[in-house]
Structure formats: C-alpha cells, structure tokens
Coordinates of C-alpha atoms in Angstrom, one line a residue:
M1304 CA -91.9 11.9 81.8
K1305 CA -89.5 13.7 84.1
T1306 CA -86.8 11.2 83.2
L1307 CA -87.5 11.6 79.5
S1308 CA -87.3 15.4 79.7
T1309 CA -84.1 15.3 81.7
Q1310 CA -82.5 13.0 79.2
L1311 CA -83.7 15.1 76.3
S1312 CA -82.3 18.2 77.9
Y1313 CA -79.0 16.5 78.6
F1314 CA -79.0 15.2 75.0
L1315 CA -79.4 18.7 73.6
Q1316 CA -76.9 20.3 76.0
N1317 CA -74.1 17.9 74.8
K1318 CA -71.6 20.0 72.9
E1319 CA -70.7 17.4 70.4
I1320 CA -74.3 16.6 69.7
R1321 CA -75.1 20.3 69.2
Q1322 CA -72.2 20.5 66.6
N1323 CA -73.5 17.5 64.7
L1324 CA -77.1 18.7 64.7
P1325 CA -76.8 20.8 61.5
I1326 CA -75.4 17.7 59.7
L1327 CA -78.5 15.7 60.7
L1328 CA -80.8 18.5 59.6
K1329 CA -79.2 18.7 56.2
Y1330 CA -79.4 15.0 55.7
V1331 CA -83.1 15.0 56.7
G1332 CA -83.7 17.8 54.2
V1333 CA -82.1 15.7 51.4
L1334 CA -84.1 12.7 52.4
V1335 CA -87.4 14.7 52.3
A1336 CA -86.5 16.2 48.9
V1337 CA -85.8 12.6 47.5
I1338 CA -89.1 11.4 48.9
V1339 CA -90.9 14.4 47.3
V1340 CA -89.2 13.7 43.9
F1341 CA -90.1 10.0 43.9
T1342 CA -93.7 10.9 44.9
V1343 CA -94.0 13.2 41.9
L1344 CA -92.3 10.7 39.5
F1345 CA -94.8 8.0 40.8
H1346 CA -97.8 10.2 39.6
F1347 CA -96.1 11.0 36.3
I1348 CA -95.3 7.3 35.5
M1349 CA -98.6 6.0 36.7
L1350 CA -100.5 8.6 34.6
Y1351 CA -98.5 8.3 31.3
A1352 CA -97.2 4.7 31.4
E1353 CA -99.9 2.9 33.3
G1354 CA -102.9 5.1 32.6
E1355 CA -103.9 5.2 36.3
Q1356 CA -104.4 8.2 38.5
H1357 CA -103.8 8.3 42.2
S1358 CA -104.0 10.8 45.1
W1359 CA -100.9 12.5 46.4
I1360 CA -101.3 10.6 49.7
T1361 CA -101.2 7.4 47.7
G1362 CA -98.0 8.5 46.0
L1363 CA -96.3 9.3 49.3
Y1364 CA -97.6 6.0 50.7
W1365 CA -96.1 4.0 47.8
T1366 CA -92.8 5.8 48.0
L1367 CA -92.3 5.1 51.7
T1368 CA -93.4 1.5 51.6
V1369 CA -90.9 0.8 48.7
M1370 CA -88.0 2.8 50.2
S1371 CA -88.4 1.1 53.5
T1372 CA -88.6 -2.3 51.8
L1373 CA -92.0 -3.1 53.3
G1374 CA -93.5 -3.5 49.8
F1375 CA -97.1 -4.3 50.6
G1376 CA -97.8 -5.0 46.9
D1377 CA -101.2 -3.4 46.8
I1378 CA -99.9 -0.8 44.3
T1379 CA -97.6 -2.0 41.5
F1380 CA -96.3 -1.0 38.1
Q1381 CA -97.0 -3.3 35.1
S1382 CA -94.8 -1.5 32.6
D1383 CA -91.0 -2.0 32.3
I1384 CA -90.3 1.7 33.0
G1385 CA -92.5 1.6 36.1
R1386 CA -90.7 -1.5 37.4
L1387 CA -87.3 0.0 36.7
F1388 CA -88.5 3.1 38.6
S1389 CA -89.5 0.8 41.5
V1390 CA -86.0 -0.8 41.6
I1391 CA -84.4 2.7 41.7
V1392 CA -86.6 3.8 44.6
L1393 CA -85.9 0.5 46.4
I1394 CA -82.1 0.8 46.2
T1395 CA -82.2 4.4 47.1
G1396 CA -84.3 3.6 50.2
I1397 CA -82.0 0.8 51.2
V1398 CA -79.0 3.2 51.1
M1399 CA -80.6 6.2 52.6
L1400 CA -82.9 4.7 55.2
L1401 CA -81.4 1.4 56.1
I1402 CA -77.6 2.2 55.9
V1403 CA -76.8 5.9 56.0
L1404 CA -79.5 7.1 58.4
P1405 CA -78.8 4.6 61.2
F1406 CA -75.1 5.0 60.8
A1407 CA -75.3 8.8 60.9
F1408 CA -77.6 8.7 64.0
I1409 CA -75.4 6.3 65.9
R1410 CA -72.2 7.9 64.9
F1411 CA -73.0 11.5 65.4
F1412 CA -75.7 11.4 68.1
Y1413 CA -76.3 8.1 70.0
A1414 CA -72.5 7.3 70.4
P1415 CA -71.7 10.8 71.9
W1416 CA -74.8 10.7 74.1
L1417 CA -73.9 7.2 75.3
E1418 CA -70.2 8.2 75.9
A1419 CA -71.5 11.2 77.9
Q1420 CA -73.6 8.9 80.0
I1421 CA -70.6 6.7 80.7
R1422 CA -68.4 9.7 81.4
S1423 CA -70.9 10.9 83.9
R1424 CA -70.8 7.7 86.0
A1425 CA -67.9 8.7 88.2
P1426 CA -68.8 11.3 90.8
R1427 CA -67.6 14.8 90.9
E1428 CA -67.4 15.2 94.7
L1429 CA -67.5 13.3 97.9
P1430 CA -70.4 13.4 100.4
E1431 CA -70.2 16.1 103.0
T1432 CA -69.9 13.5 105.8
T1433 CA -66.7 12.2 104.3
S1434 CA -63.7 12.4 106.6
G1435 CA -60.5 10.6 107.5
H1436 CA -60.0 9.6 103.9
V1437 CA -56.9 9.5 101.7
L1438 CA -56.8 11.3 98.4
I1439 CA -54.5 9.8 95.7
T1440 CA -53.6 11.9 92.7
D1441 CA -52.5 9.2 90.3
R1442 CA -52.9 5.5 89.6
D1443 CA -49.2 4.8 89.4
A1444 CA -47.2 1.8 90.5
I1445 CA -47.7 2.6 94.1
A1446 CA -51.5 3.1 93.9
P1447 CA -52.8 -0.6 93.5
G1448 CA -50.9 -1.8 96.5
L1449 CA -51.8 1.2 98.6
I1450 CA -55.5 0.9 97.8
A1451 CA -55.4 -2.7 98.8
R1452 CA -53.8 -1.8 102.2
L1453 CA -56.3 1.0 102.8
E1454 CA -59.3 -1.2 102.0
R1455 CA -57.9 -3.8 104.4
S1456 CA -57.6 -1.2 107.1
N1457 CA -61.1 0.2 106.4
I1458 CA -59.6 3.6 105.5
P1459 CA -61.7 5.4 102.8
Y1460 CA -59.8 6.7 99.7
A1461 CA -60.4 8.5 96.5
L1462 CA -58.4 8.5 93.3
I1463 CA -58.4 11.9 91.4
Q1464 CA -58.7 11.6 87.6
P1465 CA -59.1 14.6 85.3
D1466 CA -60.4 12.6 82.3
P1467 CA -64.0 11.6 82.8
S1468 CA -63.7 8.7 80.4
V1469 CA -60.8 7.2 82.3
A1470 CA -62.5 7.9 85.7
S1471 CA -65.6 6.0 84.5
E1472 CA -63.5 3.0 83.5
W1473 CA -61.9 3.0 86.9
F1474 CA -65.4 3.4 88.5
T1475 CA -66.7 0.3 86.7
E1476 CA -63.6 -1.6 88.0
G1477 CA -64.9 -0.9 91.5
L1478 CA -62.4 1.8 92.4
S1479 CA -63.3 4.9 94.4
V1480 CA -62.6 7.6 91.9
V1481 CA -63.6 11.3 91.5
V1482 CA -63.4 13.4 88.4
G1483 CA -61.5 16.7 88.9
E1484 CA -58.4 18.6 87.9
I1485 CA -55.5 18.0 90.2
D1486 CA -54.3 21.7 90.0
D1487 CA -57.8 23.2 90.8
Q1488 CA -58.5 24.3 94.4
E1489 CA -62.2 23.6 93.8
T1490 CA -61.4 19.9 93.2
Y1491 CA -59.9 19.6 96.7
R1492 CA -62.9 21.5 98.2
R1493 CA -65.3 19.1 96.6
L1494 CA -63.2 16.2 97.8
R1495 CA -63.3 17.5 101.4
A1496 CA -59.5 17.8 101.6
D1497 CA -59.7 19.7 104.8
Q1498 CA -61.2 16.6 106.4
A1499 CA -58.8 14.2 104.7
R1500 CA -56.2 12.1 106.6
L1501 CA -53.6 12.5 103.8
V1502 CA -53.2 13.8 100.3
L1503 CA -50.7 11.8 98.3
A1504 CA -49.0 13.6 95.4
N1505 CA -47.6 10.7 93.4
R1506 CA -47.0 12.3 90.0
D1507 CA -43.7 13.8 88.6
D1508 CA -41.8 16.4 90.6
I1509 CA -43.2 19.5 88.7
V1510 CA -46.8 18.3 89.0
N1511 CA -46.4 17.3 92.6
T1512 CA -45.1 20.8 93.4
N1513 CA -48.3 22.3 91.8
I1514 CA -50.5 19.8 93.8
A1515 CA -48.9 20.7 97.1
L1516 CA -49.4 24.5 96.5
T1517 CA -53.0 23.9 95.4
V1518 CA -53.9 21.7 98.3
R1519 CA -52.3 24.2 100.7
E1520 CA -54.7 26.9 99.5
A1521 CA -57.8 24.7 99.7
A1522 CA -56.9 22.9 103.0
P1523 CA -54.0 24.6 104.9
D1524 CA -53.9 22.0 107.6
V1525 CA -54.1 18.7 105.8
S1526 CA -51.1 16.4 105.7
V1527 CA -49.5 16.2 102.2
A1528 CA -47.1 13.4 101.2
A1529 CA -45.2 14.1 97.9
V1530 CA -43.1 11.7 96.0
A1531 CA -39.7 13.1 94.8
D1532 CA -37.9 11.6 91.9
N1533 CA -34.9 13.9 91.9
E1534 CA -32.9 15.1 95.0
D1535 CA -33.2 18.7 93.8
A1536 CA -37.0 18.6 94.2
I1537 CA -37.0 17.7 97.9
D1538 CA -36.5 21.3 99.1
I1539 CA -38.9 22.7 96.4
L1540 CA -41.6 20.3 97.5
E1541 CA -41.1 21.1 101.2
L1542 CA -41.3 24.9 100.5
S1543 CA -44.4 24.3 98.4
G1544 CA -46.2 22.9 101.5
A1545 CA -45.5 19.1 101.4
T1546 CA -45.6 17.8 104.9
H1547 CA -43.8 14.6 104.0
V1548 CA -41.4 14.3 101.0
L1549 CA -40.7 10.7 99.8
P1550 CA -37.5 10.3 97.8
L1551 CA -38.4 6.7 97.0
K1552 CA -35.6 6.0 94.5
R1553 CA -33.0 7.2 96.9
W1554 CA -34.6 5.2 99.7
L1555 CA -34.8 2.2 97.5
G1556 CA -31.1 2.4 96.8
E1557 CA -30.3 2.8 100.5
Q1558 CA -32.5 0.0 101.5
L1559 CA -30.9 -2.3 99.0
A1560 CA -27.4 -1.2 100.1
N1561 CA -28.3 -2.1 103.7
R1562 CA -29.1 -5.7 102.7
I1563 CA -25.7 -6.7 101.3
N1564 CA -22.8 -8.5 102.9
T1565 CA -19.9 -6.2 103.2
Q1566 CA -16.5 -6.4 104.8
H1567 CA -17.5 -8.2 108.0
A1568 CA -20.5 -9.7 109.7
G1569 CA -22.9 -7.4 111.4
L1570 CA -26.3 -6.1 111.8
H1571 CA -28.2 -4.1 109.1
T1572 CA -30.7 -1.9 110.8
I1573 CA -34.0 -1.8 108.8
G1574 CA -36.4 0.0 111.1
E1575 CA -37.9 0.7 114.5
Y1576 CA -41.0 -0.1 116.5
E1577 CA -41.6 2.0 119.6
D1578 CA -38.2 1.9 121.5
L1579 CA -37.0 -1.3 119.8
K1580 CA -34.9 -1.6 116.7
I1581 CA -35.3 -4.2 114.0
A1582 CA -32.3 -5.4 112.1
E1583 CA -31.1 -8.2 109.7
L1584 CA -28.2 -10.5 110.5
P1585 CA -26.6 -12.5 107.8
V1586 CA -25.1 -15.6 109.4
H1587 CA -22.7 -16.4 106.5
R1588 CA -19.4 -17.6 107.9
T1589 CA -20.3 -16.9 111.4
P1590 CA -20.6 -19.2 114.5
L1591 CA -24.4 -19.0 114.1
A1592 CA -24.4 -21.0 110.8
G1593 CA -25.2 -24.7 111.3
H1594 CA -27.1 -24.2 114.5
T1595 CA -30.7 -24.0 115.4
I1596 CA -32.2 -20.8 116.9
R1597 CA -32.4 -22.5 120.3
E1598 CA -28.7 -23.6 120.1
T1599 CA -27.5 -20.0 119.3
Q1600 CA -28.9 -18.8 122.7
L1601 CA -29.0 -15.2 121.3
R1602 CA -31.9 -14.2 123.6
E1603 CA -30.1 -15.5 126.7
K1604 CA -26.8 -13.9 125.7
T1605 CA -27.9 -10.5 124.4
G1606 CA -31.6 -10.2 125.0
V1607 CA -32.5 -9.9 121.3
S1608 CA -35.3 -11.9 119.8
I1609 CA -35.3 -13.5 116.3
I1610 CA -38.6 -12.7 114.8
G1611 CA -38.2 -14.3 111.4
V1612 CA -35.7 -15.9 109.0
W1613 CA -35.1 -15.1 105.4
K1614 CA -34.2 -18.1 103.3
R1615 CA -33.6 -17.2 99.7
G1616 CA -36.4 -14.6 99.4
L1617 CA -38.9 -16.3 101.7
M1618 CA -39.6 -15.2 105.2
E1619 CA -40.1 -18.1 107.6
P1620 CA -41.3 -18.0 111.2
A1621 CA -38.6 -18.1 113.8
R1622 CA -39.1 -21.4 115.6
P1623 CA -36.6 -22.9 118.2
D1624 CA -35.7 -25.7 115.9
T1625 CA -35.2 -23.6 112.8
M1626 CA -31.7 -24.5 111.4
L1627 CA -29.6 -21.4 110.3
T1628 CA -27.5 -22.0 107.3
D1629 CA -25.0 -19.8 105.5
Q1630 CA -27.9 -18.6 103.2
C1631 CA -30.1 -17.6 106.1
V1632 CA -30.6 -14.0 107.3
P1633 CA -32.4 -13.8 110.6
V1634 CA -34.4 -10.7 111.4
V1635 CA -33.9 -9.6 115.1
M1636 CA -35.6 -7.2 117.4
G1637 CA -34.2 -5.6 120.5
T1638 CA -33.2 -2.5 122.2
P1639 CA -30.3 -0.4 120.7
E1640 CA -28.0 -1.5 123.4
Q1641 CA -28.9 -5.2 122.8
L1642 CA -28.3 -4.9 119.1
E1643 CA -25.0 -3.1 119.6
E1644 CA -23.8 -5.8 121.9
L1645 CA -24.7 -8.5 119.3
D1646 CA -23.1 -6.5 116.5
M1647 CA -19.9 -6.3 118.5
M1648 CA -19.9 -10.1 119.0
L1649 CA -20.1 -10.9 115.3
S1650 CA -18.1 -8.1 113.8
I1651 CA -14.9 -10.2 113.8
Y1652 CA -16.4 -12.9 111.4
D1653 CA -16.9 -13.1 107.8
V1654 CA -14.0 -10.8 106.9
N1655 CA -14.1 -10.0 103.2
P1656 CA -12.3 -6.8 102.2
N1657 CA -13.2 -7.1 98.5
P1658 CA -15.5 -4.5 96.9
V1659 CA -19.2 -5.0 96.4
L1660 CA -20.2 -5.3 92.8
L1661 CA -22.9 -2.8 91.7
I1662 CA -24.6 -3.4 88.4
G1663 CA -26.6 -0.4 87.2
G1664 CA -25.8 3.3 87.9
G1665 CA -29.3 4.9 87.5
M1666 CA -30.9 6.9 90.3
V1667 CA -31.3 3.8 92.5
G1668 CA -27.9 2.6 91.8
S1669 CA -26.2 5.9 92.5
A1670 CA -28.1 6.2 95.8
A1671 CA -26.9 2.7 96.7
A1672 CA -23.3 3.6 95.7
R1673 CA -23.3 6.7 97.9
A1674 CA -24.8 4.8 100.8
L1675 CA -22.1 2.1 100.6
T1676 CA -19.3 4.7 100.2
E1677 CA -20.5 6.6 103.3
Q1678 CA -20.2 3.3 105.2
G1679 CA -16.6 2.9 104.0
V1680 CA -17.5 0.0 101.7
P1681 CA -15.5 -0.2 98.4
V1682 CA -17.8 -0.4 95.3
H1683 CA -17.1 -1.5 91.8
L1684 CA -19.7 -0.3 89.3
V1685 CA -20.7 -1.9 86.0
E1686 CA -22.6 0.5 83.8
R1687 CA -23.3 0.7 80.0
D1688 CA -24.0 4.4 79.9
R1689 CA -20.8 6.4 79.7
R1690 CA -22.4 9.5 81.1
R1691 CA -23.4 7.7 84.3
C1692 CA -19.9 6.2 84.5
R1693 CA -18.5 9.7 84.5
L1694 CA -21.0 11.0 87.2
L1695 CA -20.2 8.1 89.6
R1696 CA -16.4 7.8 89.0
D1697 CA -15.8 9.8 92.1
V1698 CA -18.3 7.9 94.2
C1699 CA -17.2 4.3 93.3
T1700 CA -13.8 2.8 93.9
E1701 CA -13.7 1.7 90.3
V1702 CA -16.1 2.0 87.3
F1703 CA -16.3 -0.6 84.5
H1704 CA -18.0 0.5 81.3
G1705 CA -19.7 -2.2 79.4
D1706 CA -22.4 -4.9 79.4
A1707 CA -22.9 -6.9 82.6
S1708 CA -23.6 -10.0 80.6
D1709 CA -19.9 -10.0 79.5
Y1710 CA -18.1 -12.6 81.6
H1711 CA -14.7 -11.0 81.2
L1712 CA -16.0 -7.6 82.3
L1713 CA -17.6 -9.2 85.4
H1714 CA -14.4 -11.1 86.1
E1715 CA -12.3 -7.9 85.8
A1716 CA -14.8 -6.2 88.1
G1717 CA -14.2 -8.8 90.8
I1718 CA -17.3 -11.0 90.8
D1719 CA -15.3 -14.1 91.8
K1720 CA -14.3 -12.6 95.1
A1721 CA -17.0 -10.0 95.8
P1722 CA -19.1 -10.6 99.0
S1723 CA -22.2 -9.3 97.3
V1724 CA -23.7 -8.1 94.1
L1725 CA -26.3 -5.4 93.9
L1726 CA -28.6 -5.3 90.8
T1727 CA -30.4 -2.0 90.2
T1728 CA -31.4 -1.9 86.6
N1729 CA -34.8 -0.8 85.7
D1730 CA -35.6 -3.9 83.7
D1731 CA -37.0 -6.9 85.6
A1732 CA -36.1 -9.4 82.8
V1733 CA -32.4 -8.2 82.9
N1734 CA -32.3 -8.4 86.7
V1735 CA -33.7 -12.0 86.6
Y1736 CA -31.1 -12.9 83.9
L1737 CA -28.2 -11.3 85.8
T1738 CA -29.3 -13.0 89.0
S1739 CA -29.1 -16.4 87.5
Y1740 CA -25.8 -15.5 85.7
C1741 CA -24.1 -14.1 88.8
R1742 CA -25.3 -17.1 90.9
R1743 CA -23.6 -19.6 88.5
L1744 CA -20.4 -17.5 88.4
N1745 CA -20.2 -17.2 92.3
P1746 CA -22.5 -19.5 94.4
E1747 CA -21.3 -17.8 97.6
L1748 CA -22.5 -14.3 96.5
R1749 CA -25.3 -12.6 98.4
I1750 CA -27.5 -11.2 95.5
V1751 CA -29.7 -8.2 96.3
S1752 CA -31.9 -6.9 93.5
R1753 CA -34.7 -4.5 92.8
I1754 CA -37.8 -5.2 90.7
T1755 CA -40.5 -3.1 89.2
H1756 CA -43.4 -5.5 88.9
E1757 CA -44.5 -7.9 91.7
R1758 CA -45.3 -10.6 89.2
N1759 CA -41.6 -11.1 88.7
L1760 CA -40.9 -11.8 92.4
D1761 CA -41.1 -15.6 92.2
A1762 CA -38.9 -15.7 89.0
I1763 CA -36.1 -13.7 90.5
H1764 CA -36.2 -15.7 93.7
R1765 CA -36.0 -18.9 91.6
A1766 CA -33.1 -17.4 89.8
G1767 CA -31.2 -17.2 93.1
A1768 CA -31.8 -13.7 94.6
D1769 CA -31.3 -13.5 98.3
F1770 CA -33.2 -10.3 98.8
V1771 CA -35.6 -8.4 96.5
L1772 CA -37.4 -5.0 96.9
S1773 CA -39.5 -3.0 94.6
Y1774 CA -40.3 0.6 94.2
S1775 CA -44.0 0.1 94.7
T1776 CA -43.6 -1.9 97.9
L1777 CA -41.4 0.8 99.4
G1778 CA -43.8 3.5 98.4
V1779 CA -46.8 1.7 100.0
D1780 CA -44.8 1.0 103.2
A1781 CA -43.8 4.6 103.4
V1782 CA -47.4 6.0 103.0
I1783 CA -48.8 3.4 105.5
S1784 CA -46.1 4.4 108.0
I1785 CA -47.2 8.0 107.7
L1786 CA -50.8 7.1 108.2
N1787 CA -50.0 5.0 111.3
G1788 CA -47.6 7.5 112.7
R1789 CA -44.6 5.2 113.0
E1790 CA -41.1 4.9 111.5
L1791 CA -40.7 3.3 108.1
V1792 CA -40.0 -0.4 108.5
V1793 CA -39.2 -2.3 105.3
L1794 CA -38.8 -6.0 105.9
G1795 CA -38.9 -7.1 102.3
E1796 CA -41.1 -7.9 99.4
G1797 CA -44.4 -9.5 100.3
V1798 CA -43.7 -9.2 104.1
D1799 CA -44.8 -6.5 106.4
L1800 CA -44.9 -5.6 110.1
F1801 CA -48.5 -5.3 111.3
S1802 CA -49.8 -3.8 114.5
R1803 CA -53.3 -4.8 115.5
D1804 CA -55.4 -4.2 118.7
L1805 CA -56.2 -7.6 120.3
P1806 CA -59.6 -8.7 119.0
K1807 CA -62.3 -9.4 121.5
S1808 CA -62.4 -13.1 120.5
L1809 CA -58.9 -13.4 122.0
H1810 CA -59.4 -11.5 125.2
G1811 CA -58.3 -13.7 128.1
T1812 CA -56.6 -16.4 126.0
T1813 CA -52.9 -17.4 126.0
L1814 CA -50.7 -16.9 123.0
G1815 CA -50.6 -20.7 122.5
E1816 CA -54.4 -21.0 122.8
S1817 CA -55.0 -18.3 120.2
G1818 CA -53.5 -20.4 117.4
I1819 CA -52.6 -17.4 115.4
G1820 CA -49.5 -18.9 113.8
A1821 CA -51.3 -22.2 112.9
K1822 CA -54.5 -20.6 111.6
T1823 CA -53.0 -17.7 109.7
A1824 CA -49.1 -18.4 109.4
L1825 CA -48.6 -14.9 110.9
N1826 CA -45.7 -14.7 113.3
V1827 CA -46.4 -12.8 116.5
V1828 CA -43.1 -11.1 117.3
A1829 CA -44.2 -8.7 120.2
V1830 CA -47.1 -7.8 122.5
K1831 CA -47.6 -4.3 123.7
H1832 CA -49.3 -4.2 127.2
N1833 CA -49.7 -1.0 129.2
G1834 CA -47.2 0.8 127.0
Q1835 CA -44.6 -1.8 127.3
V1836 CA -43.5 -3.9 124.4
T1837 CA -42.6 -7.5 125.2
T1838 CA -40.6 -9.6 122.7
R1839 CA -39.9 -12.5 125.0
L1840 CA -43.0 -14.4 124.1
Q1841 CA -44.0 -17.7 125.6
P1842 CA -47.0 -19.9 124.8
D1843 CA -48.5 -19.3 128.2
L1844 CA -48.4 -15.5 127.8
R1845 CA -51.9 -14.1 128.8
L1846 CA -53.5 -11.8 126.2
N1847 CA -55.7 -9.1 127.8
A1848 CA -58.1 -6.4 126.6
G1849 CA -56.1 -3.3 125.4
D1850 CA -53.1 -5.3 124.3
T1851 CA -51.6 -4.7 120.9
L1852 CA -50.2 -7.6 118.7
V1853 CA -47.2 -7.0 116.6
M1854 CA -47.0 -9.6 113.8
V1855 CA -44.9 -10.3 110.7
G1856 CA -46.4 -11.8 107.6
S1857 CA -48.0 -11.1 104.2
D1858 CA -51.1 -9.2 103.3
E1859 CA -53.0 -12.4 102.6
Q1860 CA -52.1 -13.7 106.0
M1861 CA -53.3 -10.5 107.6
D1862 CA -56.6 -10.9 105.6
A1863 CA -57.0 -14.4 107.1
F1864 CA -56.4 -13.0 110.6
V1865 CA -59.1 -10.4 110.2
E1866 CA -61.5 -12.9 108.8
I1867 CA -61.0 -15.5 111.6
Y1868 CA -60.7 -13.2 114.7
Q1869 CA -62.4 -9.9 114.0

C-alpha cells in the first residue's frame, strides 16, 4: 500500500502528467455523455420500435456491453432500426474505448510516467563515504579509455550528466553516472568533490572555465585538470582555478613531431621515470641496423637499456636475439648522461638535410610545425585551406596550397627526398589513404600519423604507418600521469608504461621464475628496490617484498597480469 501511494503521489507530481490531466478529464466527460445518450436512445427505441420496457440500469448495462464488444446477447433488437442503432453503438465503442482511450492514456499519462521512472534511475548524489574518486564532466573521446583505466586500477569515478534521460541510458550501460548541472556548486557538493582525487573538465574552453570556477567554490583544495583546445585558454583556465591545464592538441602535435626522422640520427626523448629518461632511437642508416640487440652492445658501451622495439606500429619485447632493421625504432631507458653519450655516438649518421613533409595545418599540424621549427628542422607544409596557409607561412620553410592526393603537388613539396612525412588531418580515412599513398611514392619514408578513432589503428598500420598516436590516448595518458604523480610518458598507441607493486605471489622468486613475459607478454623493463631503479635485468634477479615492477605493454596484457598474479 505504501508503494502504491508513493507511486500515485509521484504520478500526480509529474509536471507533464499534470498538464495532460485536463485533456483526460475532458475526454472522460465526452465519453460519459455518449454513454448517457446511447442509454436514453436504447429506452426510446425499445419502447417505440420493439414494444418493450426496461430499467435504466438495464439500458446502461446494454450500452456498456455493446460498446466494449462483450455482447452477451441477452438483450437484443429485432427491428432494423434497433439493429442499426446497435451497429452505431458498437463502432462508437470500438473507436472511443478500444482505440482512443488506450492511446490517450499511454501517450499522455503512462509514457510520461514511465519516462520519469527511467529518468530517475541515475543517482543524484554519491554516498557520504565516497572518497578518492575521479569526477568526469563529459563523455568525450577521452572518457571511455580513461574509465577503463580507472576501473583497472580500482579507482572509483563518476560521470556528470545534466540530462536525466541520457544519464539513465548511461546508467543502464553500467557506467557510474550522476545527474547534475556542471555549473552548479551544489552538484559538486553532492558528488563529494572535496573528497575527490581529481575533477576532469573535458568540455570546451568556455565551459571548462566555468567548471573550474564552480569547483573551486565548492571544493577549494581539490585537484582540477582542464583540457584546453586553444592556446589562449591556458592562462584563463589557470586563473580560473585549474590545477593542471592539458593543451592536448598542442601536445599531440609535439609528440608526433618528436617521432619523425629529421636531419640526422639521434634520440627522441618521450618521457621520464624517476631519474631515468625514456627515448626512441630510429636505427635507419645507422651502424645498429642489421644487428641483433646483443650484437649492438649498447648496454656495455653506454649503459642504456633497450626496453622495446617498434616495428611498423607494433611494440615487441627487447630480446637479445631481436634483429634491428632499418624500419625498427628501439625504445631505450637510461640516465640523462647515458642517453646523451648515445646521442653523440649516432648523431653523425643518417644525414638527410631535406625538409620534413607536413600534411595538414590545423591545430595539431601547426603545433608540430612550430616544434620542428624550434628544433631547426625545415618543414614543407601541404594544406588545402588558404587561411591556414597564410597563418603558417612564417613558421614553415615553404607552404604548398592544394590537395595532398595530387602527385605533382607532393613531388613539388619534396616527398621523393623527405626523411619523414607527418599526417595531421582530422579525418582517419584521409590519413589511411595518404599513408598508403606516401608509402608507395617513397618506401624509405618514416610515416607518422594521428588518428581519432582507435578502431582505425590496424588499418593505418597496414597502410604503412611507422608511428600512430591519437588524441584520446594522449588525453588518457595525461590524466593517469596526474593521478600517479609522475611525468607524462607516451610510448605509443596501445602501449603504456605500467608501475605495479610486486604481488605477494611473486615475493622471493626470481625474474625468470616469475614467467611474467611468457604468461602475459608484458615486458619488465625495470625494478625499483629501496628507492633505486634497476634497468640491468637478469633472469636470476631476486624479487622481494616492497619492490616495484616497471612494465611495458597493452591494457589487455596488464589485465592478464592482474588476473594471474594478484
């Protein structure tokens, strides 16, 4: 009874239902009037056409049974006019009771009530005991990957969605979502923002500014990370209270620029771990090409460790017998001094003074062009938009206006002699096409490209791309690095650097006995023991309680590690 009264109260409190109630009352009034008229006519026809007299209850009874199509048959007309009247009553009943009434009730009352029930599924607040969680203000390109990483690390999260209907859809998908306005202080109080680990403002610059200001009022001490699309928004977001500003499009351009072959061989620094630096080393036209990792003796000569090898978009474990070809790009780890020594050893090789070819002058492309220009690398830009051509004319060595699919234009831009081509268009299909096209025009090129959707990763690698990075992957890596309190390390699409405390099941075992590589395909690249990071790993290295494993691999491989060892 309590549930019935609650539902009835909620039913009557619904705004849309209250607005539709007068319509229902008017229809019921018309229906009652029709029943009364038919009841009166029944008595009139029975008396004057059939010579029979019935009570008013009998007349109402006959009218309702005919209109509802029950038709018991205990009271019938024998005259033609009576039967014609019965047909009219029957048709009227079918229309008014069996068609219009159910439709009106469902459309104006049941459907709004059901929709309200669905809209109320998603919660409006988090439990008072919630803490250490991450609040995400939009389900954008970054959110799916970030949510997967948070769930893998057992970090609670909550998506904020102003629309209850959308929130309910997300809730039924199994997402942790809360209904609330993103520019309302009360929302963040109900979401325990003061106990959160991080608030991610991942909408446009204007909305993110409002979010940062609102969060600061509700939770002055919480960490706020805000995505910045435009460079001009960085200072505004910082002044608005953002703890971390993430200019992801600029970073994406810079990360892509660091992955190309330029005028000479050398290291491309891509991140740091503790006191060690991580860098990529293209071996194209260097003495390293054609030798196995053991034969290069890089560890003996410089102290650096090869922790993985890129081969046309795939990261392979660094084994002593791994052969390094011209297309391979080893990933190395070592101290700044060790990497500097290795860089000096190789800087005299692979001399190619020709400009790098940049296709696409958008926000990512312009960031890449500026990064290359600051490094002293000449850049030839191919762009269809004349306005962008004018904006980047002072940044690039030369600008070529036109379609990149035009062979004569690419030939004029120098694709035949360029050491690398950088594809930064915002269309995955175009980037896949241009990758295949450029690979056929110059098989020696190092092709670096961006993508938007992860599903296109395999296609662009098959087309011949050497390195691919997406906006969403960069965003996820940036947020995770903030949560872990470490520098941003971007190894590449589908590959990440993981740091895990040694599971109890591995205490006292050696690295060889652990079987991590064989069972999970993860590559253990370093072990942290008593604050010291060791990269010179041997199978007989003893793993002890308190150690931290540093591993390179995919999210799926990390899932396998957790399932097997935790």
